[in-house]
Tab-separated table of C-alpha atoms and ligand atoms in Angstrom:
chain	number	residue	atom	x	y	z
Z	21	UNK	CA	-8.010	24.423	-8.878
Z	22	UNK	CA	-10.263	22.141	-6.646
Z	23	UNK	CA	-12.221	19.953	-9.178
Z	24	UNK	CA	-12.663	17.035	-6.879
Z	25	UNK	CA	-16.232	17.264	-4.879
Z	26	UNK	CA	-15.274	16.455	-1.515
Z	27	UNK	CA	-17.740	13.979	0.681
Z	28	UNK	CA	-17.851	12.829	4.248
Z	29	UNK	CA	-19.401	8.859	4.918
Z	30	UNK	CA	-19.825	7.794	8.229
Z	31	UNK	CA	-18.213	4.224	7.718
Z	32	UNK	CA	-20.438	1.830	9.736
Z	33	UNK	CA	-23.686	4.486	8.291
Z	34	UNK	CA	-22.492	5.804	5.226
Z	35	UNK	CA	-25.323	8.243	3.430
Z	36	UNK	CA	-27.201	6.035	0.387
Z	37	UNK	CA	-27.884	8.581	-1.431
Z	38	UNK	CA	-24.398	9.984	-1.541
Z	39	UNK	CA	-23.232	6.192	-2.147
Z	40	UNK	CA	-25.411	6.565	-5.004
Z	41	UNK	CA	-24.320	8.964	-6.555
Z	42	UNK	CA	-20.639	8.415	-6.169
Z	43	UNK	CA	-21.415	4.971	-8.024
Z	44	UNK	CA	-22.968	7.079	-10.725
Z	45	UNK	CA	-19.886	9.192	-11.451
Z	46	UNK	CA	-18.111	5.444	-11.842
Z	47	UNK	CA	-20.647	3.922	-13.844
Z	48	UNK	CA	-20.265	6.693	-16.523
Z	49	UNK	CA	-16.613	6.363	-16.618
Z	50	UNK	CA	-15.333	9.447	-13.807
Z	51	UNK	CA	-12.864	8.567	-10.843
Z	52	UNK	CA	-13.761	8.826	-6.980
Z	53	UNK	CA	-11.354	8.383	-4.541
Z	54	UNK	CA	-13.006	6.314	-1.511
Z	55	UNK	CA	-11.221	4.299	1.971
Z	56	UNK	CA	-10.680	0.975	2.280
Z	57	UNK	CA	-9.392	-0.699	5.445
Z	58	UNK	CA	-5.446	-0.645	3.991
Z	59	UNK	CA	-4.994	2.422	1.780
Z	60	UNK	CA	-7.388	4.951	-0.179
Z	61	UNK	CA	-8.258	3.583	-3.397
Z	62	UNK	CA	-8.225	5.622	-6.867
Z	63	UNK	CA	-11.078	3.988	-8.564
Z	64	UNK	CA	-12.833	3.741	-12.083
Z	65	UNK	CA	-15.271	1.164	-14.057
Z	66	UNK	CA	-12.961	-1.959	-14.375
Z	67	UNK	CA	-14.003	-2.787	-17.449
Z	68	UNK	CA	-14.100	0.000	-19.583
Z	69	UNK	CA	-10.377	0.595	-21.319
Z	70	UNK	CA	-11.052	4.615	-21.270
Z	71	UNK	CA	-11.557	4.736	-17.225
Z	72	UNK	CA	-8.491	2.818	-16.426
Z	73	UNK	CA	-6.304	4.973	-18.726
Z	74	UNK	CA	-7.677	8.111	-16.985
Z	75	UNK	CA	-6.655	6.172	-13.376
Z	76	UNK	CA	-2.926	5.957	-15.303
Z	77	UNK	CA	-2.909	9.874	-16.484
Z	78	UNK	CA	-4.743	11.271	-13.031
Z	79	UNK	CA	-2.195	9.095	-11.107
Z	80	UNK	CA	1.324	10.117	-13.613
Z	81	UNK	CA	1.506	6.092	-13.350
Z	82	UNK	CA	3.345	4.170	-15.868
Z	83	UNK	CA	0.621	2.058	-18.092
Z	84	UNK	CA	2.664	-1.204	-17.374
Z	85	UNK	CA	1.513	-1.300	-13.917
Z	86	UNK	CA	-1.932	-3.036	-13.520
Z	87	UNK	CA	-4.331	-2.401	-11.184
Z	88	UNK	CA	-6.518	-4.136	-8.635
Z	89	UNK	CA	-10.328	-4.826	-9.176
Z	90	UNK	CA	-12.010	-4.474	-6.488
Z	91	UNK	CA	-15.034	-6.690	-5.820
Z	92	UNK	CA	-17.906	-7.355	-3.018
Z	93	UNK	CA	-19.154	-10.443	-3.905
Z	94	UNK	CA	-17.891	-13.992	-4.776
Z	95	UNK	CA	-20.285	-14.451	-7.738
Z	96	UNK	CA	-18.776	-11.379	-9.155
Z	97	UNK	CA	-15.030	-13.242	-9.115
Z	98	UNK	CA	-16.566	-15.755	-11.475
Z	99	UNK	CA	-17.461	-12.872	-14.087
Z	100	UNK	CA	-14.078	-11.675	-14.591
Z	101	UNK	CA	-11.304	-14.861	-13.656
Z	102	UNK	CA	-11.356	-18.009	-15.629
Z	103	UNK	CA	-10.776	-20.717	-12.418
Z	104	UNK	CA	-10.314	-19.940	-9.242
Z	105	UNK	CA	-7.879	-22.991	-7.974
Z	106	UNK	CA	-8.511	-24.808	-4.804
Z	107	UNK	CA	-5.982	-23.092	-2.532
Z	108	UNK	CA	-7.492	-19.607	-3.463
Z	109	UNK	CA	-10.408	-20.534	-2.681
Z	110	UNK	CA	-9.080	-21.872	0.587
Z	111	UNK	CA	-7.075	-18.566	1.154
Z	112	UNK	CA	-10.068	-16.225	0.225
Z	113	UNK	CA	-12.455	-17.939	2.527
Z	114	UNK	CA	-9.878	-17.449	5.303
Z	115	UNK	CA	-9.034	-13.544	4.092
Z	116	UNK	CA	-11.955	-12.327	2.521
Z	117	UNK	CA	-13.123	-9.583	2.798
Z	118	UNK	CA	-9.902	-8.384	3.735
Z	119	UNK	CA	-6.486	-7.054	3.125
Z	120	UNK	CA	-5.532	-9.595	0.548
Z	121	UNK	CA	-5.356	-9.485	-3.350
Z	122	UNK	CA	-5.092	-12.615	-5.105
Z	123	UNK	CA	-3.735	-12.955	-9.089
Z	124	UNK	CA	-5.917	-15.650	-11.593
Z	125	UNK	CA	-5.736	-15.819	-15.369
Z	126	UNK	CA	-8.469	-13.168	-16.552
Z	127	UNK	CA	-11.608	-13.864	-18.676
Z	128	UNK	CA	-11.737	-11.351	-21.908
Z	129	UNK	CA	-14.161	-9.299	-20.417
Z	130	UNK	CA	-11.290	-7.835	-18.477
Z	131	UNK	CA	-9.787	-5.159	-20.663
Z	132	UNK	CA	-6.054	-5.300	-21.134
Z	133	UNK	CA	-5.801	-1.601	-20.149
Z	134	UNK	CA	-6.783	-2.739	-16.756
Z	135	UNK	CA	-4.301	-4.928	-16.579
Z	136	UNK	CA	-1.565	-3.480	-17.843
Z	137	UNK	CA	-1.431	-6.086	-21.005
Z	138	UNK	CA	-1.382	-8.654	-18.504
Z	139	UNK	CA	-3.505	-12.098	-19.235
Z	140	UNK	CA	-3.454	-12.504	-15.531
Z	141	UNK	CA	-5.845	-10.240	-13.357
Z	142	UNK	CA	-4.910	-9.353	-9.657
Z	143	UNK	CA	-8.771	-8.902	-7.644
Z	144	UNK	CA	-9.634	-7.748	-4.170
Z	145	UNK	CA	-12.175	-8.023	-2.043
Z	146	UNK	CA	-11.810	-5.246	0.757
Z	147	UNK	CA	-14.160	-5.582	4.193
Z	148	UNK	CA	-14.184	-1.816	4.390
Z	149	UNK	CA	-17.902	-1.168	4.611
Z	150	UNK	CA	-17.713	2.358	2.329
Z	151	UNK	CA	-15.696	0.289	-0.191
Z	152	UNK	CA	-18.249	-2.742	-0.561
Z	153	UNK	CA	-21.231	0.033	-0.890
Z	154	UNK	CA	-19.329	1.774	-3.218
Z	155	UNK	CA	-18.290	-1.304	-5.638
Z	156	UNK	CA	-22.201	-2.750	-5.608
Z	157	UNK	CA	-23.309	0.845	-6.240
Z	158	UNK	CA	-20.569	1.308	-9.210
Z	159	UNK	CA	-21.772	-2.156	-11.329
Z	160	UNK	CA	-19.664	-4.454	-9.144
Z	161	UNK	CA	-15.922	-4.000	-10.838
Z	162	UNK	CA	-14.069	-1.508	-9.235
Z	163	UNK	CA	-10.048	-1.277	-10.872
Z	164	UNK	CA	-8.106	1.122	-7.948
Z	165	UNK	CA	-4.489	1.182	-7.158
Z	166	UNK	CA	-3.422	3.431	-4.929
Z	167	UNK	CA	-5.058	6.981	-4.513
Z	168	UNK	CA	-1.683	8.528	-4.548
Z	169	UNK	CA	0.598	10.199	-7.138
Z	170	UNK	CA	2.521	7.399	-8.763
Z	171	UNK	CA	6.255	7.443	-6.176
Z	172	UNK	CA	4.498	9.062	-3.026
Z	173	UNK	CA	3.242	7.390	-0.500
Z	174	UNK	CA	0.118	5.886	-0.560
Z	175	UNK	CA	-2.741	7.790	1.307
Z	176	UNK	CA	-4.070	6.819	4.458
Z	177	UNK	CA	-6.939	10.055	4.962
Z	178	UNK	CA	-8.745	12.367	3.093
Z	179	UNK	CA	-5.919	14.778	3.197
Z	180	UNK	CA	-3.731	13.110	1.732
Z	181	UNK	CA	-5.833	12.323	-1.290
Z	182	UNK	CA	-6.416	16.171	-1.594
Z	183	UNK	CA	-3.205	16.929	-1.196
Z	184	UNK	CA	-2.283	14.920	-4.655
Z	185	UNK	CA	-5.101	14.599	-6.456
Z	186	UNK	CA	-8.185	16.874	-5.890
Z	187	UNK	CA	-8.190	18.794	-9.227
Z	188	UNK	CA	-7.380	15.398	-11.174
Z	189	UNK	CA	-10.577	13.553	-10.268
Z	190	UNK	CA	-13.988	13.947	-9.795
Z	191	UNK	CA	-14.948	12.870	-6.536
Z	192	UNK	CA	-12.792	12.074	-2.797
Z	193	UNK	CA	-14.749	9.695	0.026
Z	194	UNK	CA	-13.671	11.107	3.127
Z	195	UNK	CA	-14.217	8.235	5.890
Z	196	UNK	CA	-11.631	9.464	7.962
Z	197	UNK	CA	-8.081	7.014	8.572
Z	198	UNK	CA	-7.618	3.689	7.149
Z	199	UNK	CA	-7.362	0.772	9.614
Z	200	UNK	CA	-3.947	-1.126	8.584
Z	201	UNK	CA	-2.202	2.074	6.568
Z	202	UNK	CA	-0.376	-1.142	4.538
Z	203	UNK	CA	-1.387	-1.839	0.586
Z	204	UNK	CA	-2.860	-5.573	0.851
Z	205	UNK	CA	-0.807	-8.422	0.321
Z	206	UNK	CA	-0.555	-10.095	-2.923
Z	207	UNK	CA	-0.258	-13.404	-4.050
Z	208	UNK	CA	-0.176	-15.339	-7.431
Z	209	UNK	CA	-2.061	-18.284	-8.056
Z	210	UNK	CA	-1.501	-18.237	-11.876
Z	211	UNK	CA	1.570	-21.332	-11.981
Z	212	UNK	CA	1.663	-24.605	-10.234
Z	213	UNK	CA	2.782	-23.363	-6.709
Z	214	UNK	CA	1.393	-20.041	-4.749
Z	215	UNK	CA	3.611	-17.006	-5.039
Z	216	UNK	CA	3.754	-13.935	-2.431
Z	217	UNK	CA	4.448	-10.971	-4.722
Z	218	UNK	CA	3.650	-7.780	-1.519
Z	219	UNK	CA	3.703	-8.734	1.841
Z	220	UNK	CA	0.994	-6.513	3.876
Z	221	UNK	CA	-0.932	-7.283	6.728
Z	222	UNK	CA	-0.776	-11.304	6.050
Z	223	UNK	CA	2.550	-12.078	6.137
Z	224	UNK	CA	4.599	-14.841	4.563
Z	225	UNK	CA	3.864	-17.023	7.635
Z	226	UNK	CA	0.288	-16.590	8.111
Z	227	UNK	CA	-0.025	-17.471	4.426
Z	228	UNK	CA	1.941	-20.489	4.821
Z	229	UNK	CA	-0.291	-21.742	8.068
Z	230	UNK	CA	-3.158	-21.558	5.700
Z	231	UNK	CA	-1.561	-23.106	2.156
Z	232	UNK	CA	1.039	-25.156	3.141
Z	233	UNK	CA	4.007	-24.599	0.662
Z	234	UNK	CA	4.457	-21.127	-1.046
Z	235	UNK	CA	7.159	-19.006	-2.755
Z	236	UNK	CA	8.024	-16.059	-2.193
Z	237	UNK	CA	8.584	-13.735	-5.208
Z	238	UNK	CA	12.436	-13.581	-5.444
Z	239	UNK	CA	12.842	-9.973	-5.533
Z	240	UNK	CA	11.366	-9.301	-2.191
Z	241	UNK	CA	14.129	-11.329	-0.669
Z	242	UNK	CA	17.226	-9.955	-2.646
Z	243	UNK	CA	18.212	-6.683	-3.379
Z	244	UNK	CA	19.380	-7.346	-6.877
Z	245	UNK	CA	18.110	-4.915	-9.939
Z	246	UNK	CA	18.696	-7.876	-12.220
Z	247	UNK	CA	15.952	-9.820	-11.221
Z	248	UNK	CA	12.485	-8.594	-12.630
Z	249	UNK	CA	9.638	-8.694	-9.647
Z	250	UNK	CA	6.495	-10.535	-10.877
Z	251	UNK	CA	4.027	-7.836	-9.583
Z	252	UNK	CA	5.336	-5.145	-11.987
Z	253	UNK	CA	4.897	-2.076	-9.572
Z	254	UNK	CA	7.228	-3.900	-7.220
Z	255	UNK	CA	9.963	-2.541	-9.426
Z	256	UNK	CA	9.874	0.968	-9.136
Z	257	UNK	CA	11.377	3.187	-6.361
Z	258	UNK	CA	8.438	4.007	-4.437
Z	259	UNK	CA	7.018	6.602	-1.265
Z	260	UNK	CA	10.380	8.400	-1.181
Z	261	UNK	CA	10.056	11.390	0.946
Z	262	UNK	CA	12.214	14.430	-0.762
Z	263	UNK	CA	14.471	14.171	2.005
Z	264	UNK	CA	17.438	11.441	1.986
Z	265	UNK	CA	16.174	8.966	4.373
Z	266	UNK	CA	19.070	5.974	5.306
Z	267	UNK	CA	18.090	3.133	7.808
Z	268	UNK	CA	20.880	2.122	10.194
Z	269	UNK	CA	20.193	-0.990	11.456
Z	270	UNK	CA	21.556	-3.130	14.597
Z	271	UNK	CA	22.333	-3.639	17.987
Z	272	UNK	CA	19.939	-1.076	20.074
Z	273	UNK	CA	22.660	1.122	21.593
Z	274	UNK	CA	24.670	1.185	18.695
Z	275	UNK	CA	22.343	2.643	16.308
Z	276	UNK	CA	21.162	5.210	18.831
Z	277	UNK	CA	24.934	5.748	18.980
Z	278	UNK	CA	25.407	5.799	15.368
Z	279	UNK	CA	22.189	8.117	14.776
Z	280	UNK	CA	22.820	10.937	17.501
Z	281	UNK	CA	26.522	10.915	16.048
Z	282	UNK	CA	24.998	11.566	12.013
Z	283	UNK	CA	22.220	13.797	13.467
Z	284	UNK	CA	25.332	15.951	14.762
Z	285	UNK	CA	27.447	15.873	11.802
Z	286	UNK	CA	24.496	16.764	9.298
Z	287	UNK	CA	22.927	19.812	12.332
Z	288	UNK	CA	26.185	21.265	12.247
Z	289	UNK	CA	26.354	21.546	8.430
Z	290	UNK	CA	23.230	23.299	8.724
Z	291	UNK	CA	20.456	20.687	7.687
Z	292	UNK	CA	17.437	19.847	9.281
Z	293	UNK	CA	17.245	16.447	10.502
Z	294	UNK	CA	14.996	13.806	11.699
Z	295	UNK	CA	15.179	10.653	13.081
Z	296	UNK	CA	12.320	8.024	12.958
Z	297	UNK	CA	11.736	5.743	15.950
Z	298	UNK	CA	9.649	3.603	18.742
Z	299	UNK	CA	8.105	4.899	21.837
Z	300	UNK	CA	11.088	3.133	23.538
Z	301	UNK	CA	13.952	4.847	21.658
Z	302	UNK	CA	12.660	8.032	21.269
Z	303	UNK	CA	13.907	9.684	24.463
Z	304	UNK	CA	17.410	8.947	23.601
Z	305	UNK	CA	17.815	10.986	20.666
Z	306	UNK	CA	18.366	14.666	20.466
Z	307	UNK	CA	19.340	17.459	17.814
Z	308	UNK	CA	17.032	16.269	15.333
Z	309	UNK	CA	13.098	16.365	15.302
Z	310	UNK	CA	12.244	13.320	16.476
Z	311	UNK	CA	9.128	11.248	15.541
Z	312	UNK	CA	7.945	8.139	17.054
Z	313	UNK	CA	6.061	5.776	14.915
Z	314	UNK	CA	4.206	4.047	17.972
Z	315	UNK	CA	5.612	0.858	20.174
Z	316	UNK	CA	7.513	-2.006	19.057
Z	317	UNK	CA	4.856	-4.108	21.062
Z	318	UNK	CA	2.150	-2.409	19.113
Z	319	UNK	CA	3.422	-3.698	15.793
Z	320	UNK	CA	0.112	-2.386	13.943
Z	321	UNK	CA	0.736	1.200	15.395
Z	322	UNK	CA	3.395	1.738	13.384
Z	323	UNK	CA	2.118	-0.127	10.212
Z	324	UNK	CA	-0.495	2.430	10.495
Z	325	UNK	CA	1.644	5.521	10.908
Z	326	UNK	CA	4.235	5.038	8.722
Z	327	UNK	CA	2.950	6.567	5.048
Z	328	UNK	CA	1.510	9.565	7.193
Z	329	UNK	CA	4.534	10.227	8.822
Z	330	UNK	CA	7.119	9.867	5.222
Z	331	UNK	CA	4.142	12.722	4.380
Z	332	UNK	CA	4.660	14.610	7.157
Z	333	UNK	CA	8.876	14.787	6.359
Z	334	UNK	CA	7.958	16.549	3.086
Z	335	UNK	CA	5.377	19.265	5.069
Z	336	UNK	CA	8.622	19.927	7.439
Z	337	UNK	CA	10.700	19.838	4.719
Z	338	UNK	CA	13.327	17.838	6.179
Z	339	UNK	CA	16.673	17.201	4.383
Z	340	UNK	CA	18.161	14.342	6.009
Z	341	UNK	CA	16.545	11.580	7.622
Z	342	UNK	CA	17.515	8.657	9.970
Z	343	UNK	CA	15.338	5.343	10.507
Z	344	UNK	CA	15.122	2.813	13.102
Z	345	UNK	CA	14.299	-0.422	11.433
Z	346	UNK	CA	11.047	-1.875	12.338
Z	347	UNK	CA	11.588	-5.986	12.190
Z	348	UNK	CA	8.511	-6.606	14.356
Z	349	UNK	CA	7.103	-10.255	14.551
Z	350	UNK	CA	4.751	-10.551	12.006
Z	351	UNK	CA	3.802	-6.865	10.022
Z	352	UNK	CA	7.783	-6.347	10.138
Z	353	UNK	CA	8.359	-8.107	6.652
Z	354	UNK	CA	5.878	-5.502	4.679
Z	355	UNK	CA	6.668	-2.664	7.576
Z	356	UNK	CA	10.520	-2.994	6.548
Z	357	UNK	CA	9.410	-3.434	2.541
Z	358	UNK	CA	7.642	-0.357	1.738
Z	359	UNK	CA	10.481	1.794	4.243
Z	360	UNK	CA	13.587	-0.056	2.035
Z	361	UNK	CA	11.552	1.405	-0.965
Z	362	UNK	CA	11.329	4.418	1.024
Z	363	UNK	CA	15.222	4.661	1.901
Z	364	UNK	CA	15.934	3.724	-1.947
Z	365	UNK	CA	17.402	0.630	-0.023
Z	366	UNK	CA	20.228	2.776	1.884
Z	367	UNK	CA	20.951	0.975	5.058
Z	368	UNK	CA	24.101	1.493	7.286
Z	369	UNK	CA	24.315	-1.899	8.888
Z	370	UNK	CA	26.123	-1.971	12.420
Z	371	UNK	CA	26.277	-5.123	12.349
Z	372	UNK	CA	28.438	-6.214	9.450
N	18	TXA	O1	-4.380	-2.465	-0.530
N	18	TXA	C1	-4.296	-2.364	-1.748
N	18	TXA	O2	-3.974	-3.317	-2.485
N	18	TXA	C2	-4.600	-0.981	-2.366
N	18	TXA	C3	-6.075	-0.689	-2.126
N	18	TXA	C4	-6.519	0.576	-2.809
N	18	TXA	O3	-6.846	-1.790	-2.509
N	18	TXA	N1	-4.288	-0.971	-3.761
N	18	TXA	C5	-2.999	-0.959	-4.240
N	18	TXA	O4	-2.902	-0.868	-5.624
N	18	TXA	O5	-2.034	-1.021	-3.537
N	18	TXA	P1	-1.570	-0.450	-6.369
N	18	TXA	O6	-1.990	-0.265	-7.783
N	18	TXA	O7	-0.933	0.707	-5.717
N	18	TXA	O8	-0.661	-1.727	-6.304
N	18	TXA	C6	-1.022	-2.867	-7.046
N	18	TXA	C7	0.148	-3.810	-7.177
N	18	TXA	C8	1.208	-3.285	-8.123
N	18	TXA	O9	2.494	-3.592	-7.588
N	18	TXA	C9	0.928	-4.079	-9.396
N	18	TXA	O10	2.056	-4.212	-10.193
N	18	TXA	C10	0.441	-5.402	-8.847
N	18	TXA	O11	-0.363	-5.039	-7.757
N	18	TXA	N2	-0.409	-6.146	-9.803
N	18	TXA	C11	-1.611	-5.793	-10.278
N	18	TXA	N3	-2.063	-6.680	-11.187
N	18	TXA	C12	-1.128	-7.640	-11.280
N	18	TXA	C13	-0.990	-8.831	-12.055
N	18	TXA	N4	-1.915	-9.223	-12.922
N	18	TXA	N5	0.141	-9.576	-11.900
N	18	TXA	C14	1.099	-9.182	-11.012
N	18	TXA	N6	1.028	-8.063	-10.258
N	18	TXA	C15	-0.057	-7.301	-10.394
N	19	MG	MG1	0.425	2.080	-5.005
């Protein structure tokens, strides 16, 4: 059953009144669904308890796993973080508004529910115009991971919002696609030296150019189950399609080789295949559906087409699937991040 009302906001000219009264639905503790410029947020009143545990229930999310607050104005950061240190300041005035979510130690006013019994809070201040209407129309604190059921991939349009969670909440934003398709990159400034915990759109070098000396959170470097990411949600297995998708990785003719050779073993067995690659490869492959995520030289292309396309595997119910990996200059890191997740981290490498 449809409970969701559905909505369509021009982005640069969204409708006030509609604006309105999706703040409304927030401000007395219901969920809308709305864009921002990396992924479609689920969101609810930051700081009341009951809305965030109806974010955990509508999404089937685990209620270890904080979310984001979303604000649109500096002041506002003040309200809910108890310092901001120097190099976040220096990082937000070069990222902000933008695709970057930055951790602080929270003031009480932030309810542990929010954050997941956390004392730290992780806030965001997105440049999507919808989004900043939205938040200063909904009281200013807006928590929203994800608008996606917890393991799926996260939404880039409408659609896929529907698709998961139209008769869970009250209201879905429909601005059309998102601009960077990538969750925002997250970094901890809550011990003595900068942490990345998500690569996204900044990447560990851009970062870097701006602060100087960082970390990056061990986990996203190493494979290895016994270390325990900082950003909890890092943990779990994540946008799996229901197909088994393995990344082969290496020289280029070899893992065209490799792929066309699996393709033909799995066809003949009788499953339907699919092979994800670059405008330049995908001529070269045959027997299996093949879908291009956009050109290497276009490295945002494919950051943007990637959750839509591990979507469209499950419509076309494909069984087994073979990836390209997408090491691009500088999306590659959070690119080849969120498609390890994807691949449950099986990867033939033709190079070993
Ligand atoms: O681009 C984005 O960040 C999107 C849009 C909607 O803003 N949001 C998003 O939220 O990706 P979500 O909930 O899917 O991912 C939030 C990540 C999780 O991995 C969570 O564990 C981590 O942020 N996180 C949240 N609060 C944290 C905290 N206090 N300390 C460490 N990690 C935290
Ligand atoms: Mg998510």
């Amino acid at each position: 059953m449809m409970r969701a009302k559905i909505v369509c906001l021009n982005r640069n000219d969204p409708d006030e009144e509609l604006i309105k009264e999706a703040g409304e639905i927030i401000l007395n503790g219901g969920l809308v669904a709305f864009p921002t410029e990396t992924v479609y947020g689920l969101g609810g009143n930051a700081l009341d308890p009951e809305a965030s545990n109806k974010i955990y229930t509508a999404k089937g999310r685990p209620s270890d796993n904080p979310l984001i607050i979303h604000i649109a104005s500096w002041d506002d950061l003040e309200k809910i973080v108890k310092d901001v240190p120097q190099k976040a300041r220096l990082l937000g005035e070069k990222c902000w508004p933008g695709p970057l979510t930055m951790i602080f130690n929270k003031k009480d006013i932030v309810p542990e529910e929010t954050t997941g019994g956390l004392d730290t809070v992780a806030v965001r201040f997105p440049s999507h115009p919808v989004a900043r209407k939205l938040i200063l129309a909904s009281g200013g604190f807006i928590a929203a991971p994800s608008a996606n059921i917890s393991g799926r991939p996260s939404p880039t349009k409408a659609e896929h919002v529907i698709e998961d969670l139209a008769d869970r909440i009250d209201m879905i934003i429909d601005s059309g696609e998102t601009d960077i398709g990538l969750e925002s990159t997250i970094v901890d400034f809550t011990s003595d030296k900068p942490v990345i915990l998500r690569p996204g759109y900044y990447g560990e070098e851009d970062i870097r150019r701006i602060l100087g000396d960082i970390d990056v959170d061990k986990t996203l470097i190493k494979n290895d189950n016994s270390l325990k990411p900082k950003a909890p949600g890092m943990k779990y297995r994540h946008y799996a399609p229901k197909g088994d998708l393995t990344i082969v990785e290496g020289e280029r003719d070899a893992v065209i080789d490799e792929i066309n050779r699996l393709v033909k073993e799995h066809s003949e067995k009788g499953y339907k295949t699919a092979v994800l690659c670059s405008d330049e490869t995908k001529d070269r492959y045959f027997g299996a559906e093949v879908i291009s995520l956009g050109s290497l030289s276009k490295e945002e292309e494919i950051a943007h087409h990637l959750f839509d396309v591990l979507r469209t595997l499950d419509s076309r119910k494909v069984e087994i699937i073979y990836s390209e990996a997408f090491n691009t200059q500088r999306i590659g890191a959070a690119i080849m991040n969120r498609l390890l997740k994807a691949a449950g981290h099986k990867v033939i490498d033709l190079k070993k």
